[in-house]
Coordinates of C-alpha atoms in Angstrom, one line a residue:
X13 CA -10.5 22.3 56.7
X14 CA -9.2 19.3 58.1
X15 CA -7.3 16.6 56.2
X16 CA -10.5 14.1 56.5
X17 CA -12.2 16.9 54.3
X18 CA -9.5 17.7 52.4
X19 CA -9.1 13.8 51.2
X20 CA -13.1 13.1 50.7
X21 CA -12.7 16.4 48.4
X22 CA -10.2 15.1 46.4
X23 CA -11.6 11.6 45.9
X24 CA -15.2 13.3 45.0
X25 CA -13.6 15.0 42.8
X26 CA -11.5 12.5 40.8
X27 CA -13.4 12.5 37.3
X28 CA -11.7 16.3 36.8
X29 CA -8.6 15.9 38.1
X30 CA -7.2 15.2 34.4
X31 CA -8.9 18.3 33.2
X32 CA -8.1 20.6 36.3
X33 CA -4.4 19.9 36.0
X34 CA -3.4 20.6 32.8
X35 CA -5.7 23.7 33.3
X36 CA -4.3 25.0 36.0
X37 CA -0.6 24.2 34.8
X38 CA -1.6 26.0 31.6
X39 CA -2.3 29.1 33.4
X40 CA 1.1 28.8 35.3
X41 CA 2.9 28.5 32.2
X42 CA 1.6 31.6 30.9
X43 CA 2.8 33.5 34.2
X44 CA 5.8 32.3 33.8
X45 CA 6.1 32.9 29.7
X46 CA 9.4 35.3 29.9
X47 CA 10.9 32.1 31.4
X48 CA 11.4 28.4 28.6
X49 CA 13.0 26.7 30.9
X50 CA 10.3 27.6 33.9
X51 CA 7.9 27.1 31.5
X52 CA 9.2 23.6 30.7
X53 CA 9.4 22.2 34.6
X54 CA 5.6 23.2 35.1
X55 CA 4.5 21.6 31.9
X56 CA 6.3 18.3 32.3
X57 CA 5.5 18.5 36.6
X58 CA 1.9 19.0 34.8
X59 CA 2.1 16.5 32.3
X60 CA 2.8 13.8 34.6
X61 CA 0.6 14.6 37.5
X62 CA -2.3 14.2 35.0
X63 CA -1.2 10.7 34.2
X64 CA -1.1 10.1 37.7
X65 CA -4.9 11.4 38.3
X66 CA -5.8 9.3 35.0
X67 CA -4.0 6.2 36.7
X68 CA -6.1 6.7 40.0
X69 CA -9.1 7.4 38.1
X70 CA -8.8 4.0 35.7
X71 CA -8.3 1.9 39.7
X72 CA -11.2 3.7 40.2
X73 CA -13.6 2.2 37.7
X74 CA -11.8 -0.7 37.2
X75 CA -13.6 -2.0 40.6
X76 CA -17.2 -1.6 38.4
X77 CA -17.4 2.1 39.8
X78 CA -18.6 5.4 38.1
X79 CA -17.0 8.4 39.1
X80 CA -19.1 11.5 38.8
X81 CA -19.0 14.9 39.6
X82 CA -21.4 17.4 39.4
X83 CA -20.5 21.6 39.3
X84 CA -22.5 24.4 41.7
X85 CA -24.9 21.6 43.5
X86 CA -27.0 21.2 40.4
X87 CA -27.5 17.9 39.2
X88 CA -28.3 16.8 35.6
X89 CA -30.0 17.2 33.5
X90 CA -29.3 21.4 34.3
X91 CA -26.0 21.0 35.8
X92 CA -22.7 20.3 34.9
X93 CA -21.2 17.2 35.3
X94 CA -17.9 15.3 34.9
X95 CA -18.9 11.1 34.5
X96 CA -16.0 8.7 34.0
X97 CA -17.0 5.1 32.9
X98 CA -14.4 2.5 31.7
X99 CA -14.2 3.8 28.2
X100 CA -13.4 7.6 29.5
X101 CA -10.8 6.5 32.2
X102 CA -9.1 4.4 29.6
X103 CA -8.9 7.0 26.9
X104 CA -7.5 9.6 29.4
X105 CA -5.2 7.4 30.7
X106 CA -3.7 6.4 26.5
X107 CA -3.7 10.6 26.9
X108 CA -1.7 11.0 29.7
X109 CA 1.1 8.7 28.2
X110 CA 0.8 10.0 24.8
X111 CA 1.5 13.6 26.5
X112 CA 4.2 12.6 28.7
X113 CA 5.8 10.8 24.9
X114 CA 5.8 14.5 23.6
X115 CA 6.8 16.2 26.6
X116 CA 10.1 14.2 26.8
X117 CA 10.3 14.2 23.0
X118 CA 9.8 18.2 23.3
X119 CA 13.3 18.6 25.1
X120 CA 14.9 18.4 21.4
X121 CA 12.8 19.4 19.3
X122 CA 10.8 22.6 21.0
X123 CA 12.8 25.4 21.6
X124 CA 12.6 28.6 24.1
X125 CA 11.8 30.8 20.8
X126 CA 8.3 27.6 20.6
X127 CA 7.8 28.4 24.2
X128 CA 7.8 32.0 24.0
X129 CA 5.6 31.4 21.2
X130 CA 3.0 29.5 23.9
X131 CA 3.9 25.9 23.2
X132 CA 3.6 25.2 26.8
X133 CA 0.4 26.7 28.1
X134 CA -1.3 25.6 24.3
X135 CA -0.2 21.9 25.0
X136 CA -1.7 21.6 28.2
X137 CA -4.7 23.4 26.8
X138 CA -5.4 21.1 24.5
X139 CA -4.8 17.9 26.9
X140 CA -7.4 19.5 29.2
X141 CA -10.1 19.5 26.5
X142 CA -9.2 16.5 25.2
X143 CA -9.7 14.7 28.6
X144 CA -12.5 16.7 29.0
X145 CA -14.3 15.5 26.1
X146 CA -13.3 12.0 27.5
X147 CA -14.9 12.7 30.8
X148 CA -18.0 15.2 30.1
X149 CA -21.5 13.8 30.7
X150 CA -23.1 16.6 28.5
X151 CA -23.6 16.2 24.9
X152 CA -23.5 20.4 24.8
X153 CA -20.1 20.6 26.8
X154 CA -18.9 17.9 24.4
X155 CA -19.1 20.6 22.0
X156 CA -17.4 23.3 23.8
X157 CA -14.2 20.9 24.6
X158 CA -14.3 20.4 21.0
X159 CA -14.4 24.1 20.2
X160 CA -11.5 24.2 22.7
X161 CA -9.1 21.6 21.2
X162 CA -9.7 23.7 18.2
X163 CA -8.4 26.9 19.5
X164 CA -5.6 25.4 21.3
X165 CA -4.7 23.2 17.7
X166 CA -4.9 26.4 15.7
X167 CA -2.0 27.9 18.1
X168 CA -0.2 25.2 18.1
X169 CA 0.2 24.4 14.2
X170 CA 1.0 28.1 13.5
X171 CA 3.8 28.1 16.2
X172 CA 6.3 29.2 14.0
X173 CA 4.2 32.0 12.3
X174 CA 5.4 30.4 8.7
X175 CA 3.6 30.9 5.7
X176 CA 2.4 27.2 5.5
X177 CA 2.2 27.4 9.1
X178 CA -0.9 29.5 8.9
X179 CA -2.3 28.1 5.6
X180 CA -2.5 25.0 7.4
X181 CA -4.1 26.2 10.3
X182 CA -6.5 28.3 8.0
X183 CA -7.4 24.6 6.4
X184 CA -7.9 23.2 9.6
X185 CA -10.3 26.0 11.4
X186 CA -12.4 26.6 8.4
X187 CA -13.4 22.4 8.2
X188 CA -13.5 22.4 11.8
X189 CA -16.0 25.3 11.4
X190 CA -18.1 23.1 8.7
X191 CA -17.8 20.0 11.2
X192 CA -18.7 22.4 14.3
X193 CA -21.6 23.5 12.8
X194 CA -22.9 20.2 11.7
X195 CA -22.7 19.3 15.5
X196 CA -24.3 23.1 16.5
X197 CA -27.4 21.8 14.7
X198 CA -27.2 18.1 15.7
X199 CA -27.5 19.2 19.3
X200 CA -30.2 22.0 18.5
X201 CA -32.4 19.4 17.3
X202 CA -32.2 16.6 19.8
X203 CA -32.7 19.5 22.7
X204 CA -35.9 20.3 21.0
X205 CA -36.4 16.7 21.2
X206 CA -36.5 15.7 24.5
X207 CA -35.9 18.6 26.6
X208 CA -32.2 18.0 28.0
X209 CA -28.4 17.5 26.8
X210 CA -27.6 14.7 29.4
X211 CA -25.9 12.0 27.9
X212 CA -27.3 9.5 30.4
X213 CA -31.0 11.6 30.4
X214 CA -30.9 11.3 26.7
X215 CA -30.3 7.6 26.4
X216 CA -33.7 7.0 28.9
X217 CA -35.9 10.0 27.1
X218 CA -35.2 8.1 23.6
X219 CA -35.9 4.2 24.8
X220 CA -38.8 3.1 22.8
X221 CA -39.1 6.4 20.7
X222 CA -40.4 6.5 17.3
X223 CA -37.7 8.0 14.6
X224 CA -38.9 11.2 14.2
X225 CA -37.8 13.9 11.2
X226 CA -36.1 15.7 13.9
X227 CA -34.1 12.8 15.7
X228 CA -32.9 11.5 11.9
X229 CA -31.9 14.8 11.5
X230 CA -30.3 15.1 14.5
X231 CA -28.3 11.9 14.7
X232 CA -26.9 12.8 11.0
X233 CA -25.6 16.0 11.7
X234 CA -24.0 14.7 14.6
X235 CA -22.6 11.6 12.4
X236 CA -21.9 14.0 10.1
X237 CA -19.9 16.7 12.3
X238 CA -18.2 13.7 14.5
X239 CA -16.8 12.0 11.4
X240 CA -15.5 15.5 9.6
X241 CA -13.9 16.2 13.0
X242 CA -12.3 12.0 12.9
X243 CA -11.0 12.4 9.4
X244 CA -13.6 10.4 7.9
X245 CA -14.4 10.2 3.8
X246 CA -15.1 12.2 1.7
X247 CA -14.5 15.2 4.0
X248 CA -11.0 14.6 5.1
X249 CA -8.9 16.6 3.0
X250 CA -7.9 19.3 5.6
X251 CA -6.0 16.4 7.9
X252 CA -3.1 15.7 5.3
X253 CA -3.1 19.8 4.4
X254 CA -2.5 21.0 8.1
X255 CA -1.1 18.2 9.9
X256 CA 2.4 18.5 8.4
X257 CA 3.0 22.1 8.6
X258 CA 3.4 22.1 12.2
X259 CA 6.3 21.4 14.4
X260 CA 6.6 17.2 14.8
X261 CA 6.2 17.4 18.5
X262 CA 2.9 19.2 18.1
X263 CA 1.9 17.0 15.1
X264 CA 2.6 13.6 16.8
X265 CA 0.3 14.8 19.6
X266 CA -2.7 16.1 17.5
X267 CA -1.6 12.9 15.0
X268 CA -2.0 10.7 18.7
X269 CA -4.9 12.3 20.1
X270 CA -7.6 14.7 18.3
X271 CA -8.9 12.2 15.5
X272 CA -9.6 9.7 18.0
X273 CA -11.6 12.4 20.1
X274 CA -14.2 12.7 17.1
X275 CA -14.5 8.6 16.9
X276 CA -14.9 8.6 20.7
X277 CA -18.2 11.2 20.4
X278 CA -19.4 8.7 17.6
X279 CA -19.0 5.9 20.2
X280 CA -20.5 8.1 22.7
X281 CA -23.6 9.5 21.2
X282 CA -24.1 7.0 18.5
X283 CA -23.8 4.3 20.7
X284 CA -25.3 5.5 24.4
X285 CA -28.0 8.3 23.0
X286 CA -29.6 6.9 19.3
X287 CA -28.6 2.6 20.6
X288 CA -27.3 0.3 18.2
X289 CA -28.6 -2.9 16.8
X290 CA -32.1 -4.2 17.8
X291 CA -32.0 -0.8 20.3
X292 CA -31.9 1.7 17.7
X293 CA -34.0 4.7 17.4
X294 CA -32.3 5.7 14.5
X295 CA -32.0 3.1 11.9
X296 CA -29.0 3.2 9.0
X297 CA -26.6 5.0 11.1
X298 CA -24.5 1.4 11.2
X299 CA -24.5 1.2 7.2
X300 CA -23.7 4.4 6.8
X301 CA -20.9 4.3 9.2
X302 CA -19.8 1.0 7.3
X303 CA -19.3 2.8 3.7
X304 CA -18.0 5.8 5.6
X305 CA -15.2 3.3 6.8
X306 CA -14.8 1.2 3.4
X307 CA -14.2 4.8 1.5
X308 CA -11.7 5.9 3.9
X309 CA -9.4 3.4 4.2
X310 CA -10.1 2.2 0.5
X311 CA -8.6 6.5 -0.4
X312 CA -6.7 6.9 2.8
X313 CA -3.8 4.1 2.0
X314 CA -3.8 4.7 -1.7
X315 CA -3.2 8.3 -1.3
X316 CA -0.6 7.5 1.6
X317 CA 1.3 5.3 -1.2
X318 CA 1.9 8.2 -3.6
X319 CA 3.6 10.3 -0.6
X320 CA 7.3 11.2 -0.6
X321 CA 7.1 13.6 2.6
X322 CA 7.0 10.8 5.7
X323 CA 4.7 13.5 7.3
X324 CA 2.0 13.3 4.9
X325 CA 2.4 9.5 4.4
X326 CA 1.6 9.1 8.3
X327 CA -1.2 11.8 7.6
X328 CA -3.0 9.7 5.4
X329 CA -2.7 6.5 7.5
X330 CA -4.1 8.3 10.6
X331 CA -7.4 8.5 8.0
X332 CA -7.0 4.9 7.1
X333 CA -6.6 3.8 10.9
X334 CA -9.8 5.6 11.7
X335 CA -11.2 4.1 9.3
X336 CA -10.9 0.7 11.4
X337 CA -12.4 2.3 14.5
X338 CA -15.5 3.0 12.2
X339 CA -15.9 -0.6 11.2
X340 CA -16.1 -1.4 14.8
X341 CA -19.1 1.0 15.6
X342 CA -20.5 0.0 12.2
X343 CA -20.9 -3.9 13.3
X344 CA -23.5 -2.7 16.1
X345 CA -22.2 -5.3 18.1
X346 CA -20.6 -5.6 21.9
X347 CA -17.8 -7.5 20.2
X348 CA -17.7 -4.5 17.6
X349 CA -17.3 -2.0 20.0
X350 CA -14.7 -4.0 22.2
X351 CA -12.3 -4.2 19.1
X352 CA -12.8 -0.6 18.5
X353 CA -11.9 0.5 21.9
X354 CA -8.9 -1.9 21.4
X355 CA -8.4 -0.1 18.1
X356 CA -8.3 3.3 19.3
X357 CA -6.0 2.6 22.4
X358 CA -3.4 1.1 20.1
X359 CA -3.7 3.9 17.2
X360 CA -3.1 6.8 20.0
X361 CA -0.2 4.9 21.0
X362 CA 1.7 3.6 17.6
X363 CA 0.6 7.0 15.4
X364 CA 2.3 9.2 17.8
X365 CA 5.5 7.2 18.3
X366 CA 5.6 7.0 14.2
X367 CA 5.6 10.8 14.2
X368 CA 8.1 11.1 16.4
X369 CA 9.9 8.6 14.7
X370 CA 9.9 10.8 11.5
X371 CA 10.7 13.8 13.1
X372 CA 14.3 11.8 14.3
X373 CA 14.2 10.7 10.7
X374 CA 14.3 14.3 9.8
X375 CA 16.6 15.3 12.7
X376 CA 19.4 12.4 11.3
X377 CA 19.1 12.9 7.9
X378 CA 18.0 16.6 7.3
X379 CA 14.6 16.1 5.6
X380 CA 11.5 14.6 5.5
X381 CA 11.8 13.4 2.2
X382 CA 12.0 10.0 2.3
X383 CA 13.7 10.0 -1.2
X384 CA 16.8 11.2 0.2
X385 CA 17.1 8.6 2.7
X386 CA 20.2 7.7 4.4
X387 CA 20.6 4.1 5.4
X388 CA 19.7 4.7 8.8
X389 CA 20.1 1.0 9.4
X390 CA 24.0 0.8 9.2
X391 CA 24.4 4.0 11.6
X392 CA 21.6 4.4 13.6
X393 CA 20.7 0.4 14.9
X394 CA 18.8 1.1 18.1
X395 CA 16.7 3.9 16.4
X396 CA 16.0 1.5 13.6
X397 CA 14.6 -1.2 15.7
X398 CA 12.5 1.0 17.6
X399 CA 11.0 2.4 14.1
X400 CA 11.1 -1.0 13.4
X401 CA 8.2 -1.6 15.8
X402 CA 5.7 1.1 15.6
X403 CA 6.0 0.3 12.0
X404 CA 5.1 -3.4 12.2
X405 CA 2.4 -2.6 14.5
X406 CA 0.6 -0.2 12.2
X407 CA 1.2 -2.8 9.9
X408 CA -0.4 -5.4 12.1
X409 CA 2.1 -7.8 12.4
X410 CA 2.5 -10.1 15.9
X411 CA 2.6 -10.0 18.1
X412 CA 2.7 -6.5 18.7
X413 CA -0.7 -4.3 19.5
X414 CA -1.8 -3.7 15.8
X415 CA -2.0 -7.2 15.3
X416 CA -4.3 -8.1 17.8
X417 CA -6.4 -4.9 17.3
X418 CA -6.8 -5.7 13.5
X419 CA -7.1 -9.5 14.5
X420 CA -10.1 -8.5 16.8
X421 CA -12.1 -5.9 14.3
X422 CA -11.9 -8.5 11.4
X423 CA -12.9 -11.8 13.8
X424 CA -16.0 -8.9 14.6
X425 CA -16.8 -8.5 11.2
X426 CA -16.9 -12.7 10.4
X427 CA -19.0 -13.2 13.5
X428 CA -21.4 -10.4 12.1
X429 CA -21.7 -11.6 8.5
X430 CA -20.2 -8.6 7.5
X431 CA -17.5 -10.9 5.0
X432 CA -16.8 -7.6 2.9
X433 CA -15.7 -5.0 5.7
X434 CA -13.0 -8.2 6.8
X435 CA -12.3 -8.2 3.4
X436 CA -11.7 -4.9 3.3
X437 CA -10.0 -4.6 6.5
X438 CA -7.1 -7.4 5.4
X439 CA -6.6 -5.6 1.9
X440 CA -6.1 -2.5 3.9
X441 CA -3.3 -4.2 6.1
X442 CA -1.6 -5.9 3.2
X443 CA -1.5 -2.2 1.8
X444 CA -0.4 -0.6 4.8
X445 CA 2.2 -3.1 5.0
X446 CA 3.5 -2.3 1.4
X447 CA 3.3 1.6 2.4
X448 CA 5.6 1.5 5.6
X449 CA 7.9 -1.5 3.7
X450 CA 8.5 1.7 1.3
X451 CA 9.7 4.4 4.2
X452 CA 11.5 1.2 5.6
X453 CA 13.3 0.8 2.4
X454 CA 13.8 4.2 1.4
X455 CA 14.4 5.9 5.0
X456 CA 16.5 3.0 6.8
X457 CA 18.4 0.9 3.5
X458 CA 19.2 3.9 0.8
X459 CA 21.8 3.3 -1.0
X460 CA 25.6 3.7 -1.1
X461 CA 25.3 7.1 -2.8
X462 CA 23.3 8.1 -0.1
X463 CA 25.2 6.8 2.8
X464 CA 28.1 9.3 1.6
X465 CA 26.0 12.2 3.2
X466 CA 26.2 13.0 6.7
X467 CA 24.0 11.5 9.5
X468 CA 23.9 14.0 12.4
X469 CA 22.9 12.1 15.5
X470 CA 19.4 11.7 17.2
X471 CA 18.9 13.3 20.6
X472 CA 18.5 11.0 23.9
X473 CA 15.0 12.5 24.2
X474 CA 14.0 11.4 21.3
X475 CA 14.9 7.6 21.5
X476 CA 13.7 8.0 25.3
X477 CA 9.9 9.1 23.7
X478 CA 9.9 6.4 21.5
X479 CA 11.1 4.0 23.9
X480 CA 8.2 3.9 25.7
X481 CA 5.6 4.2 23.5
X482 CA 7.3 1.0 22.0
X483 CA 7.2 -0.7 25.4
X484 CA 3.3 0.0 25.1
X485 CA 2.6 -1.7 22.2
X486 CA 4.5 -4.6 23.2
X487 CA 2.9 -4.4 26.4
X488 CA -0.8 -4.7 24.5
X489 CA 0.3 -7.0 22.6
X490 CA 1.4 -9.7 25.2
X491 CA -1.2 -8.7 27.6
X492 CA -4.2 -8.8 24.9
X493 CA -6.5 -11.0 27.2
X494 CA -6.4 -8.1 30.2
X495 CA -6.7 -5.4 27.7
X496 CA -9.5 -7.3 25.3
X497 CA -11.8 -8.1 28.2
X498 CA -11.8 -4.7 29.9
X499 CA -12.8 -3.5 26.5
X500 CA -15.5 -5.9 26.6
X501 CA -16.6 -4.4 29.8
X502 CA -16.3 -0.6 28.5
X503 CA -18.2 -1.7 25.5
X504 CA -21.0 -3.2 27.5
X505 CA -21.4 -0.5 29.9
X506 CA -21.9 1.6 26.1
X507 CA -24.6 -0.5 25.5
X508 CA -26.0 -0.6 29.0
X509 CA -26.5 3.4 29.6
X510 CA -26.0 4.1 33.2
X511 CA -29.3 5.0 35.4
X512 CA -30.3 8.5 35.2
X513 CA -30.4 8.2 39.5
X514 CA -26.7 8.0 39.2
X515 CA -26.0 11.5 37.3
X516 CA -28.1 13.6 40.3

């Protein structure tokens, strides 16, 4: 095989490169299991390869291309295939740098007993299936990634083997079982339907199609299965109840990456497969979607007030920033959509760094409870500031990412008509600002009693972690106009389902 072949094979292939090489660095890593600091070298050499394969694929359909690949010489709708649009490249690419965030931050905070325990071949795991879900072009593997992340989330939040440990990961599987199942039938149904699980096959065998029993079904149990799996009300309960038991590295990551997997399928099937607006085959789904999002954030930031453990405070505001995604895919609008995509790049971003941020919090001061804070401000300047601005960007003030991303949903919502989800949307910033002014004051001022206990210092690898998911919501933030308008293009190429030609 010559290096001609060798090259056109790689480039075919591009669209899996982000799952094949966390995969294959997995299985390395579990070789090399009687050996942490083997174990380590492969994961991070694995960690950022994938970024680099994300990178190459987002050049790739930044030029207006789609890169497909398609498993055993069987095309859709009966084959397997891997179909990266804008949207897909993105998301893997927010994945890659999320990962590499933890992978730095996991130098002081995971262990060799955690990578004994399969930290490393569990992590890369549940990258793969994440970017798989990004990249899949079949609704049926969508599931299976799903069931993946699952199994790999499981491992990861019982790491330790503590008691709370596994009563958190009990929590977790036995929702994610409801929410699975909810999708199970959702997919049953719309293969009985038309006949095939291609996303692009779907979208053409449902233009013009009258709402059926079995397609109302179908698109509600796959609402309904999609938003368990997001953290969406009223069935959201098992985020804040699992999330916090696990190690921080491992909760920052599933904090960063797995909600926004289940709002990406809502984007994804809701959007491409049942249309939205005047192309719906499924009417309601928008409404429903929009008191879905109003009861989330409306419970989400209330609960997150009455939190003293910084974990669970961040737990519930993962609930109340999907909550905004929602109201993007609610307005059934291009414009909608764009500020949801925007959303959900600058969440992944800014919730991770926040949970990273605690975890230093912890590391400093000895606990998680922000009520024996330590004045972190007076002792710890650089680590303040850099807190500082994931929290103001979560808060949605400029010019940082969450500004913009807020500023974009609720200009959405005006030029909808929708006047109550911008209301709601700005009530739920002002709130979120009052929630992280409390960590702020309680974490980082204290008081003098407080000061007179010891601060231990923060780790390099830490600060390095948060350092550059910092630089990326500053980055956002000053380069809105390049990232706003290649939204606009991901969310048109949503709404303008790619030929079925393309996927054989």
């Amino acid at each position: 095989m010559g290096p001609a072949v060798i090259a056109d094979t790689i480039a075919r292939g591009i669209a899996v490169w982000p799952v094949a090489i966390p995969l294959l660095g997995a299985a390395l890593t579990l070789l090399l299991r009687r050996s942490p600091f083997l174990q380590r070298g492969v994961m991070e050499a694995s960690v950022t390869l994938m970024l680099g394969a994300s990178v190459s694929l987002l050049v790739h359909v930044a030029r207006g291309d789609v890169a497909i690949m398609a498993f055993g010489g069987w095309g859709a709708p009966f084959g397997i295939t891997f179909v990266a649009d804008r949207l897909g490249a993105a998301l893997s690419l927010v994945t890659g740098i999320v990962a590499l965030a933890v992978a730095i931050y996991a130098r002081a905070d995971v262990r060799a007993r955690r990578r004994r325990a399969g930290f490393d071949p569990l992590f890369l795991g549940m990258l793969a299936a994440v970017n798989g879900a990004f990249l899949t072009g079949d609704l049926f593997n969508l599931y299976v990634w799903f069931e993946l992340m699952l199994v790999a989330a499981l491992g990861l939040i019982s790491l330790d083997r503590r008691p709370a440990q596994i009563d958190g990961a009990i929590r977790y599987a036995a929702m994610s079982m409801v929410g699975a199942s909810f999708i199970l039938i959702g997919i049953g149904l719309l293969y009985g339907e038309t006949g095939t699980l291609d996303i692009a096959h779907l979208a053409a065998a449902l233009v013009g199609k009258e709402p059926t029993l079995s397609l109302s079904a179908s698109a509600f149990m796959l609402l309904a299965g999609f938003a368990l799996k997001a953290g969406l009300f009223p069935l959201f309960f098992w985020l804040p109840a699992s999330y916090h038991t696990a190690p921080i590295s491992v909760t920052a990551a599933l904090a960063g990456l797995l909600t926004k997997v289940g709002f990406y399928a809502c984007l994804r099937v809701l959007v491409v497969v049942f249309g939205v607006g005047d192309n719906a085959v499924v009417p309601g789904i928008p409404q429903l979607a929009a008191l879905l999002a109003a009861a989330t954030m409306t419970v989400s930031v209330v609960a997150a007030m009455a939190q003293a453990d910084i974990r669970r405070l961040l737990a519930f505001h993962i609930l109340g920033q999907v909550a905004y995604l929602m109201m993007g895919l609610a307005l059934a609008s291009v414009a909608g959509l764009a500020a949801a995509i925007v959303y959900m790049v600058h969440t992944m971003l800014v919730q991770t760094g926040l949970f990273l941020g605690a975890g230093a919090i912890a590391r400093a001061q000895g606990s998680y409870n922000l009520r024996d804070g330590t004045g972190l401000i007076h002792d710890r300047p650089l680590f303040t500031a850099l807190f500082a601005v994931m929290a103001l960007s979560l808060s949605g003030v400029p010019p940082l990412s969450g500004f913009w991303a807020k500023f974009l949903v609720i200009d959405a919502a005006f030029r909808a008509d929708a006047a109550w989800l911008a209301g709601g949307a700005l009530i739920g910033g002002f709130l979120t600002l009052y929630s992280m002014s409390t960590v702020w004051s309680d974490a980082f001022w204290g008081t003098t009693a407080r000061r007179a206990r010891v601060i231990r210092p923060i780790p390099p690898a830490m600060m390095y972690a948060m350092v550059l998911l910092g630089a990326c919501t500053i980055g956002i933030g000053l380069a809105i106009d390049v990232v706003f308008a290649f939204a606009t293009d991901a969310a048109s190429q949503l709404t303008r389902p790619m030929p079925i030609g393309m996927t054989r």
